[in-house]
Coordinates of C-alpha atoms and ligand atoms in Angstrom, one line a residue:
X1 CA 41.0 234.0 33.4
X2 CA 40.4 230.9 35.3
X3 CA 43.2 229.4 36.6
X4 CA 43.2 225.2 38.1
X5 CA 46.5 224.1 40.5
X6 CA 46.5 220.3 39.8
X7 CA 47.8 217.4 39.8
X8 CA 47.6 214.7 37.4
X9 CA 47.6 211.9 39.5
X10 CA 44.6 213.8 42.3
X11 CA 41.0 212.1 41.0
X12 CA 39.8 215.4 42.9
X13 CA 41.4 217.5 40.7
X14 CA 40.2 215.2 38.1
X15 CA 36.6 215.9 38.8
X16 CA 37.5 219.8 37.8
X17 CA 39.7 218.7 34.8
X18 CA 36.3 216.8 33.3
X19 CA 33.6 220.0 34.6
X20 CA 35.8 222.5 32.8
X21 CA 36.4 219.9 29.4
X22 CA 32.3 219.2 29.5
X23 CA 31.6 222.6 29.8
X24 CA 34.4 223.6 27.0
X25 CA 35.8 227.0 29.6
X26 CA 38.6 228.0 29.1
X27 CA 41.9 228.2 31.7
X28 CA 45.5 227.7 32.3
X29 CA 46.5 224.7 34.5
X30 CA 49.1 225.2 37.4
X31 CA 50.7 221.5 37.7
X32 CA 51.5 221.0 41.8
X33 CA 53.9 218.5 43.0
X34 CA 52.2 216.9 45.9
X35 CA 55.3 215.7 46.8
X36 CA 57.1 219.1 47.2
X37 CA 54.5 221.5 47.8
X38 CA 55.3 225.3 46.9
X39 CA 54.3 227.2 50.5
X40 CA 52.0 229.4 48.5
X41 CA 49.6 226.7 47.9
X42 CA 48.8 227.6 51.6
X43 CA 47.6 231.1 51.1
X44 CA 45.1 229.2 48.3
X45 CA 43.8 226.6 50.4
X46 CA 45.1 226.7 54.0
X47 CA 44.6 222.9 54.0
X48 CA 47.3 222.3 51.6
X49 CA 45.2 221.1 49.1
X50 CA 44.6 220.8 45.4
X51 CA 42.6 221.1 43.6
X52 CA 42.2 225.0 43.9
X53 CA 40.4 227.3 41.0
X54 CA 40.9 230.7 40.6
X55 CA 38.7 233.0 38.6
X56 CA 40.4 236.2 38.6
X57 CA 40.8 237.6 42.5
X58 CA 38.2 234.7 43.7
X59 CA 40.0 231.3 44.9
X60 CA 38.0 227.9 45.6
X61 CA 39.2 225.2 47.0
X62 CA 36.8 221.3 47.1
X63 CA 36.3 219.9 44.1
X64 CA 33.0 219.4 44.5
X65 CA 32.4 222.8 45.7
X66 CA 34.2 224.3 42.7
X67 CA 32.6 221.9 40.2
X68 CA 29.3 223.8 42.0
X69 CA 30.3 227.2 41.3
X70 CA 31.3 225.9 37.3
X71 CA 27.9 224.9 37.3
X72 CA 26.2 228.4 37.9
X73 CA 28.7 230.5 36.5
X74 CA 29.0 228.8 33.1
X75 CA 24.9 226.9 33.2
X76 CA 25.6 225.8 29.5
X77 CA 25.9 223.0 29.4
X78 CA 24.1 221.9 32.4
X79 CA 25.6 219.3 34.9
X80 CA 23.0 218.3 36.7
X81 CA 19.2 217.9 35.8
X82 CA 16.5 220.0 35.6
X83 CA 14.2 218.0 37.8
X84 CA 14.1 219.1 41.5
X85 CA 14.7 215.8 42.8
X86 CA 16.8 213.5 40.4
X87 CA 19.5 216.9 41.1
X88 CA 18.7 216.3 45.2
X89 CA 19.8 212.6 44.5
X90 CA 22.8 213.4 42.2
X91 CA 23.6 215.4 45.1
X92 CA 23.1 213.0 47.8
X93 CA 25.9 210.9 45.9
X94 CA 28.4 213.3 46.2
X95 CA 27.8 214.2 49.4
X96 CA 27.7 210.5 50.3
X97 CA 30.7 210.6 49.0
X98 CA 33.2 208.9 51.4
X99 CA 31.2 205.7 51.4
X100 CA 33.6 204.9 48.4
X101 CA 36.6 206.6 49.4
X102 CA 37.0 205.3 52.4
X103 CA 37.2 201.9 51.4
X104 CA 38.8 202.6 47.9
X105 CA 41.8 204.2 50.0
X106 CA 42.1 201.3 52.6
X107 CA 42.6 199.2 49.5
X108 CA 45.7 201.5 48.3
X109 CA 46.8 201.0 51.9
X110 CA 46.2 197.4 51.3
X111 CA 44.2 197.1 54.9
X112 CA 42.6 193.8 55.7
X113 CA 38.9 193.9 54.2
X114 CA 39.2 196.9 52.1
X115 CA 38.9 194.9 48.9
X116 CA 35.4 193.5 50.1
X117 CA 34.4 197.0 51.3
X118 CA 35.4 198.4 48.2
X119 CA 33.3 195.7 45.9
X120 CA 30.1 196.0 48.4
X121 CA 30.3 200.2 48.0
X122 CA 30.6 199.2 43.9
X123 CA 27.6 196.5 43.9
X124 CA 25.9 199.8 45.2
X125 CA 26.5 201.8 42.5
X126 CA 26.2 199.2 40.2
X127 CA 22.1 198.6 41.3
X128 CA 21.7 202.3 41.2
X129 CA 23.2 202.4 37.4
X130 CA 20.7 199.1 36.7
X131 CA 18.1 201.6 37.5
X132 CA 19.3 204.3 35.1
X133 CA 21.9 205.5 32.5
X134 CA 23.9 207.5 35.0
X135 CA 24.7 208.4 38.5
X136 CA 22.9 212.1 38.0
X137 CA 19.7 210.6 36.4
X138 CA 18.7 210.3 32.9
X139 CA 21.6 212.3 31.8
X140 CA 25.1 212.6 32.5
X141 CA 26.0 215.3 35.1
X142 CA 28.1 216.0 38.2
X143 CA 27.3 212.6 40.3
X144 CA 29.5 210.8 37.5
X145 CA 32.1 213.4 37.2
X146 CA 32.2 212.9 41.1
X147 CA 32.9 209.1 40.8
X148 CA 34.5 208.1 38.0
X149 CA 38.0 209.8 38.5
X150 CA 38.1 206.9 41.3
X151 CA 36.2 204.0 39.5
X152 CA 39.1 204.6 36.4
X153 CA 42.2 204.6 38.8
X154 CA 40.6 201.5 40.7
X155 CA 40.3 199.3 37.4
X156 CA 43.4 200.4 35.3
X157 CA 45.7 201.3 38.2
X158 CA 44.8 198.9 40.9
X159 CA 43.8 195.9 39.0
X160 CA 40.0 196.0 40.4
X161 CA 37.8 193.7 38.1
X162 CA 34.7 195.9 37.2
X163 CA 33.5 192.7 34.6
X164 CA 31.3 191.4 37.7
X165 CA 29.3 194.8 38.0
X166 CA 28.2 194.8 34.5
X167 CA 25.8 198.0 34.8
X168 CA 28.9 200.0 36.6
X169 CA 31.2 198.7 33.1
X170 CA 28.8 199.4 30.8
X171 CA 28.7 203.0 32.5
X172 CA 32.1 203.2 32.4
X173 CA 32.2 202.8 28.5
X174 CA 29.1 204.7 28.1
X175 CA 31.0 207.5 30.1
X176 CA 34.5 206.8 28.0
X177 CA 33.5 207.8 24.5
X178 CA 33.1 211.1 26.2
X179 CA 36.0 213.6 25.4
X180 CA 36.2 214.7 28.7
X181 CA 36.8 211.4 30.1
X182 CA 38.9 209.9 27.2
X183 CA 41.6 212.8 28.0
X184 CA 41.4 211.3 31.9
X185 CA 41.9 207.8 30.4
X186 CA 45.0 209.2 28.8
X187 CA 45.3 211.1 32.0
X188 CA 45.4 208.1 34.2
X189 CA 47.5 205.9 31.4
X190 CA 50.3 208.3 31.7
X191 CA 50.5 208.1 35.8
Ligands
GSH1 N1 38.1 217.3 49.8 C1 39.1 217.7 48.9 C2 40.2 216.7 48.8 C3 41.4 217.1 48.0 C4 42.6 216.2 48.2 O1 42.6 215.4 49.2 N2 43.6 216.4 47.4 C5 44.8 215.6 47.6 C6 45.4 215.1 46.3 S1 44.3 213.9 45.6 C7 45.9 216.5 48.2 O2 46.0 217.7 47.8 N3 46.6 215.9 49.2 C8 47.6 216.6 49.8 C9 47.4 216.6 51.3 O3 46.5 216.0 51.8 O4 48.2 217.2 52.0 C10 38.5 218.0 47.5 O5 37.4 217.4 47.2 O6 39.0 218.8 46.7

């Protein structure tokens, strides 16, 4: 049995939530209050950290990392391409990852800037979704489950105006009538 310690407000652990809904596995979900963490979470992930998966004996902590190892151990239904290099790009955005982070976090923190840096690391994706449907190429795969959890919570919890970037909204609707992402939307509505 798999097994995910999450939290509901964690867009990492978000990424994992939307992996294991696309690719329909099955597992229990072990709700962590970051604000009171049990001391076991430490003998999980030494860092503290959720999101953590646990498949029987084996325990994984980094989203992206886990979202991986979902991605060879269940293969159906595939998460990233099939072409050699669309996947090398779809990787390159998550590994590129901070680039949005960073600035989407200073803007939580409400630092001088962080709203510009924010829009400008937005524009990017936006001209990189003007050039095709999704994030991971011609179909929709791990790149977007990597960034939306982040793009969501920036327009419906922190007021950010997405109407400007109109490829980056039209992918967020295009990503919405997804089941896996509507039970985020509800996810996120209910923070
Ligand atoms: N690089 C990690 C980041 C995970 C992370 O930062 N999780 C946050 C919640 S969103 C957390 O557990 N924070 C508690 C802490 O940093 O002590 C991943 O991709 O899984």
């Amino acid at each position: 049995m798999i097994t995910l310690y999450d939290a509901d407000r964690c867009p990492y652990c978000a990424r994992v939530r939307i992996a294991l809904a696309e690719k329909g596995i099955e597992h229990e979900t072990v709700a962590i209050d970051l604000d009171d963490r049990p001391a076991w979470i430490y003998e999980k992930n030494p860092l503290g950290r959720v999101p953590v998966l646990e498949d029987d004996a084996f325990v994984l902590p980094e989203s992206a990392v886990i979202n991986e190892y979902l991605e060879e151990r269940y293969p159906e239904p595939a998460l990233w391409p099939a072409d050699a290099a669309e996947r090398a790009f779809g990787r390159l955005l998550v590994f590129r990852f901070d680039q949005l982070s960073k600035p989407y976090y200073g803007l939580r923190r409400e630092e001088d800037g962080a709203a510009e840096r924010f829009n400008t690391e937005l524009a990017k994706l936006d001209a990189a979704l003007a050039a095709r449907p999704y994030l991971s190429g011609r179909e929709f795969g791990l790149a977007d489950v990597a960034y939306v959890p982040w793009i969501l919570r920036a327009r419906d919890r922190m007021s950010v105006d997405l109407s400007r970037f109109g490829a980056l909204a039209t992918w967020v609707e295009r990503l919405s009538a997804r089941s896996s992402i509507a039970a985020e939307l509800d996810v996120v509505a209910a923070l």
